[in-house]
Amino acid sequence: MTDSTHAEPRRAGPRGGSAPSPGPEAPISAPDGEKKKVVRVGDQVFRALASGSGAFVVALIAAIGIFLLIRAVPSLQVNQVSFLFSRVWDTSDPSALAFGIFDLAWITVASSVFALVLAMPVACGIALFLTQYAPRSLARPFAYLVDLLAAVPSVIYGLWGALVLAPVINPVASWLNTNLGWIPIFADGNIRADSGANVFTAGIVLAVMILPTITGVTREVFARTPTAHIEGALALGATQWEVVRTTVWPFGRNGFIGGSMLGLGRALGETVALTIILSFTFQAPNYSIFDAGATFASKIALGSAEFNHNLQVGAYISAGLVLFIITFAVNAIARWIESASGKGKA
């Protein structure tokens, strides 16, 4: 007797053929209305903490802005000159306040923008070198070295700029003033061009200070360039520079701009270094990079001895409110540009 005699007979199909044997039955899923979402206590606690932290930061920023506004309004109401366009700053007599921020705005913006012009190409070059050209064994320690610049205290930068850097670059400042003085930005300032205590020196120091910020953001964005884009360009015969120009730069351009705006916000709020370098004259600036004077932040630091009357304090808080608004706007723009870059927009 063979095994075929014990085989189970096949059932006939609709046309006489054998019907396929039924497969394993799929599990019966519960109706949508009966599905229960499992909620863990840890998830609820973490969500509450995260939401609370975000709300706290927003509330803290709003509270700072409201505080500055409340303290500034009484002084602005008794101000005897135009707050935005006057070049006078006299808060010695609380009953006759006269303070304007025009000159403060010039020194602040000039030093910060000059620093940004110097730092942006250097930061972009460093980021491209670390992500596209340098071997991994060199890129990592070199990146750490650049990041360490952010750990140097501001007072050290100020002393280095005034005592070490200024004597070295004074001949360059004199040459620019002598040969390009017909351009208003290089004309005579309110202090000698070769004094070292001017926007020219301060801008170079600020450029070194903001270099880690711009380089760090730009490096991270360039490193996120899709590998498929780079390999595709190389497969088409592109050189390394053509890969950078056609794939890496279009992908990371917005991130580079966003990082530069973050660096600008850092430069706008710098206090100690600029106080050491620029506070050598009280004369009105001539709107040249060879001017000295005070920025918003350094003016507040230098005027702390006058914080004896609410109206006097309010005058300096008014300047701080303008700086707060400018810095907040610059950082908000930077975050928006950086987020756009994260989506790969060119």
XYZ file of C-alpha atoms in Angstrom:
346
model
C 0.000 0.000 0.000
C 1.456 3.328 -1.068
C 1.242 6.708 0.664
C -1.070 7.950 -2.087
C -3.859 5.726 -0.843
C -3.911 7.628 2.446
C -3.808 11.099 0.859
C -6.787 13.290 1.536
C -8.908 13.677 -1.593
C -8.896 17.168 -3.125
C -12.135 19.050 -3.375
C -13.378 19.746 -6.816
C -13.329 23.303 -8.032
C -16.088 25.054 -9.928
C -14.847 23.556 -13.222
C -13.724 20.190 -11.971
C -10.242 21.331 -10.951
C -8.896 21.008 -7.497
C -9.687 23.910 -5.176
C -6.790 25.582 -3.383
C -6.512 24.873 0.297
C -7.453 27.786 2.486
C -4.468 29.753 3.879
C -4.020 30.938 7.477
C -6.729 33.285 8.608
C -5.760 36.943 9.225
C -6.233 38.222 12.755
C -9.493 39.965 13.341
C -8.840 43.650 14.051
C -11.001 45.537 16.426
C -13.234 48.248 15.006
C -11.782 51.759 14.993
C -14.176 52.858 17.680
C -12.897 50.182 20.031
C -9.150 50.988 19.661
C -7.696 52.389 22.848
C -4.637 54.606 22.818
C -2.156 53.664 25.497
C -1.058 56.759 27.405
C 1.919 56.368 29.697
C 2.462 58.543 32.718
C 6.066 59.232 31.702
C 4.950 60.559 28.316
C 2.461 62.883 29.944
C 5.046 64.203 32.395
C 7.632 64.761 29.654
C 5.078 66.500 27.429
C 4.048 68.788 30.271
C 7.667 69.638 31.082
C 8.529 70.343 27.442
C 5.448 72.494 26.904
C 6.036 74.310 30.168
C 9.669 75.009 29.291
C 8.703 76.473 25.925
C 5.989 78.601 27.454
C 8.385 79.780 30.186
C 10.953 80.971 27.641
C 8.319 82.873 25.670
C 6.935 84.412 28.861
C 10.432 85.356 30.021
C 11.216 87.174 26.768
C 7.874 88.956 26.905
C 8.490 89.932 30.534
C 11.902 91.402 29.661
C 10.404 93.441 26.842
C 7.542 94.692 29.036
C 9.962 95.596 31.836
C 12.175 97.598 29.466
C 9.176 99.365 27.979
C 7.651 100.288 31.347
C 10.940 101.666 32.679
C 11.742 103.551 29.461
C 8.433 105.352 28.896
C 8.706 107.913 31.789
C 12.169 109.017 30.622
C 11.090 109.194 26.997
C 8.180 111.413 27.993
C 10.467 114.029 29.580
C 13.215 113.753 26.962
C 13.944 117.201 25.535
C 15.455 116.047 22.211
C 14.604 113.508 19.546
C 15.345 110.067 20.901
C 16.006 108.488 17.490
C 17.759 111.301 15.622
C 19.525 113.433 18.217
C 23.287 113.199 18.718
C 23.122 114.592 22.252
C 23.449 112.432 25.347
C 23.186 114.352 28.596
C 21.568 112.584 31.528
C 23.466 114.324 34.330
C 20.396 116.339 35.372
C 17.224 114.261 35.828
C 15.096 117.381 35.438
C 16.577 118.202 32.025
C 17.175 114.899 30.262
C 18.416 115.109 26.687
C 19.387 111.798 25.138
C 19.429 110.506 21.582
C 20.718 107.253 20.113
C 21.803 108.332 16.636
C 25.547 108.200 17.351
C 25.185 105.055 19.456
C 23.389 103.369 16.589
C 26.157 104.335 14.155
C 29.003 102.939 16.277
C 27.027 99.778 17.025
C 25.975 99.098 13.445
C 29.316 100.120 11.890
C 31.426 97.866 14.109
C 29.025 94.924 13.793
C 28.573 95.146 10.014
C 32.315 95.611 9.467
C 32.931 92.511 11.585
C 30.341 90.588 9.583
C 31.950 91.578 6.270
C 35.292 90.251 7.513
C 33.998 87.090 9.184
C 31.570 85.784 6.542
C 34.054 84.799 3.799
C 36.517 83.367 6.330
C 33.796 81.309 8.027
C 32.487 80.039 4.696
C 35.980 78.994 3.630
C 36.631 77.189 6.909
C 33.286 75.368 6.716
C 33.919 74.241 3.135
C 37.428 73.082 3.999
C 36.252 71.052 6.990
C 33.329 69.399 5.213
C 34.585 68.941 1.630
C 38.371 69.001 1.506
C 39.982 68.160 4.853
C 40.520 64.497 5.800
C 38.494 63.296 8.754
C 41.587 62.992 10.937
C 42.249 66.714 10.455
C 38.694 68.064 10.207
C 37.583 67.059 13.687
C 40.450 68.582 15.728
C 40.470 71.684 13.526
C 36.734 72.149 14.125
C 37.278 71.855 17.884
C 40.002 74.471 17.649
C 37.696 76.927 15.891
C 34.903 76.257 18.380
C 37.270 77.026 21.253
C 37.359 80.656 20.135
C 33.856 80.985 21.581
C 35.174 80.025 25.031
C 37.584 82.978 25.284
C 36.145 85.691 27.611
C 35.229 89.039 26.087
C 37.624 90.931 28.345
C 40.511 88.890 26.940
C 39.479 89.792 23.399
C 39.305 93.450 24.394
C 42.763 93.469 25.945
C 44.193 91.529 22.990
C 42.660 93.978 20.544
C 43.840 97.103 22.349
C 47.340 95.964 23.334
C 48.372 93.401 20.698
C 46.278 93.764 17.556
C 46.053 97.558 17.365
C 49.827 98.213 17.062
C 50.041 95.609 14.282
C 47.195 96.974 12.133
C 47.813 100.690 12.721
C 49.955 100.963 9.534
C 47.114 99.411 7.553
C 44.635 101.879 9.029
C 46.932 104.792 8.202
C 47.341 103.572 4.616
C 43.587 103.237 4.137
C 42.957 106.667 5.600
C 45.686 108.303 3.470
C 44.951 106.632 0.138
C 41.203 106.006 0.372
C 40.243 108.976 2.518
C 38.192 110.391 -0.346
C 35.693 107.614 0.364
C 33.535 108.758 3.318
C 33.832 105.458 5.169
C 37.655 105.784 5.201
C 37.733 109.522 5.928
C 39.106 111.057 9.124
C 37.188 110.030 12.222
C 36.910 111.669 15.607
C 40.179 110.017 16.613
C 43.448 109.395 14.792
C 43.357 106.510 12.331
C 46.549 105.010 13.765
C 45.352 105.190 17.368
C 43.942 101.668 17.321
C 40.954 102.728 19.405
C 38.429 102.899 16.598
C 35.762 100.949 14.755
C 38.421 99.472 12.455
C 40.128 97.661 15.328
C 36.858 96.837 17.062
C 35.439 95.294 13.887
C 38.401 92.959 13.482
C 38.130 91.847 17.110
C 34.389 91.277 16.716
C 35.031 89.281 13.535
C 37.210 86.860 15.485
C 34.590 86.656 18.229
C 31.695 85.783 15.919
C 33.727 83.438 13.707
C 32.869 80.287 15.752
C 29.141 81.048 15.567
C 29.043 81.475 11.804
C 31.453 78.606 11.149
C 29.578 76.167 13.399
C 26.184 76.739 11.797
C 27.586 76.773 8.258
C 29.601 73.610 8.844
C 26.553 71.704 10.057
C 24.445 72.812 7.094
C 27.113 71.986 4.509
C 27.601 68.555 6.096
C 23.897 67.785 5.585
C 24.120 68.084 1.805
C 22.525 64.896 0.403
C 25.193 62.351 -0.494
C 23.250 61.359 -3.597
C 23.595 64.899 -4.974
C 27.357 64.914 -4.435
C 27.849 61.432 -5.876
C 25.669 62.296 -8.850
C 27.759 65.379 -9.618
C 30.973 63.364 -9.329
C 29.549 60.661 -11.575
C 28.893 63.295 -14.252
C 32.560 64.251 -14.149
C 32.366 67.353 -11.951
C 35.496 68.512 -10.177
C 35.539 69.083 -6.429
C 35.018 72.809 -6.894
C 32.127 72.191 -9.300
C 30.542 69.878 -6.728
C 30.781 72.645 -4.138
C 29.406 75.245 -6.530
C 26.500 73.182 -7.909
C 25.401 71.075 -4.914
C 26.894 72.060 -1.552
C 26.563 75.828 -1.867
C 22.960 75.908 -3.220
C 21.873 73.535 -0.446
C 23.639 75.363 2.399
C 23.428 78.990 1.272
C 20.465 79.867 3.447
C 22.076 78.199 6.441
C 25.223 80.243 5.890
C 23.172 83.439 5.806
C 21.260 82.367 8.912
C 24.487 81.655 10.776
C 25.808 85.054 9.723
C 22.717 86.720 11.147
C 23.245 84.887 14.430
C 26.813 86.175 14.444
C 25.518 89.686 13.792
C 23.228 89.406 16.790
C 26.214 88.334 18.878
C 28.233 91.322 17.669
C 25.441 93.823 18.317
C 25.297 92.902 22.000
C 29.034 92.773 22.722
C 29.946 94.977 25.680
C 33.245 94.479 27.465
C 35.565 94.137 24.470
C 34.164 97.226 22.759
C 34.225 99.185 25.994
C 37.961 98.546 26.278
C 38.709 99.391 22.640
C 36.346 102.267 21.803
C 35.888 104.290 25.001
C 38.712 106.780 24.412
C 36.710 109.814 23.321
C 33.388 111.510 23.925
C 33.457 113.529 20.703
C 30.708 113.037 18.154
C 31.651 110.568 15.387
C 32.272 111.609 11.799
C 30.687 108.405 10.434
C 33.952 106.764 9.457
C 35.409 103.399 10.446
C 38.119 105.384 12.222
C 35.596 106.730 14.746
C 35.644 105.924 18.440
C 32.742 106.197 20.834
C 30.210 103.952 22.471
C 27.807 101.275 21.333
C 24.428 100.665 22.945
C 25.861 98.040 25.264
C 29.070 99.870 26.176
C 27.156 103.106 26.810
C 24.978 101.342 29.352
C 28.033 99.779 30.998
C 29.891 103.094 31.169
C 26.844 104.924 32.520
C 26.227 102.621 35.476
C 27.538 105.336 37.835
C 24.477 107.450 36.970
C 21.984 104.795 38.032
C 20.821 106.882 40.984
C 17.531 108.239 39.685
C 14.694 106.432 37.960
C 14.639 108.874 35.050
C 18.383 108.554 34.520
C 18.113 104.796 34.599
C 15.185 104.986 32.198
C 17.315 106.816 29.633
C 19.803 103.973 29.513
C 17.006 101.409 29.576
C 15.558 103.146 26.507
C 18.807 102.484 24.671
C 18.705 98.909 25.929
C 15.162 98.535 24.614
C 16.275 99.531 21.115
C 19.154 97.047 21.288
C 16.754 94.357 22.532
C 14.409 94.917 19.597
C 17.224 94.943 17.025
C 18.857 91.800 18.418
C 15.529 89.986 18.697
C 14.642 90.851 15.096
C 18.064 89.771 13.775
C 17.929 86.421 15.588
C 14.355 85.790 14.477
C 15.355 86.376 10.855
C 18.346 84.078 11.294
C 16.217 81.241 12.675
C 13.740 81.615 9.836
C 16.475 81.500 7.204
C 18.135 78.523 8.894
C 14.865 76.584 9.010
C 14.345 77.236 5.322
C 17.823 75.905 4.625
C 17.062 72.764 6.639
C 14.395 71.904 4.095
C 16.953 72.004 1.331
C 15.763 75.199 -0.273
C 18.290 76.981 -2.396
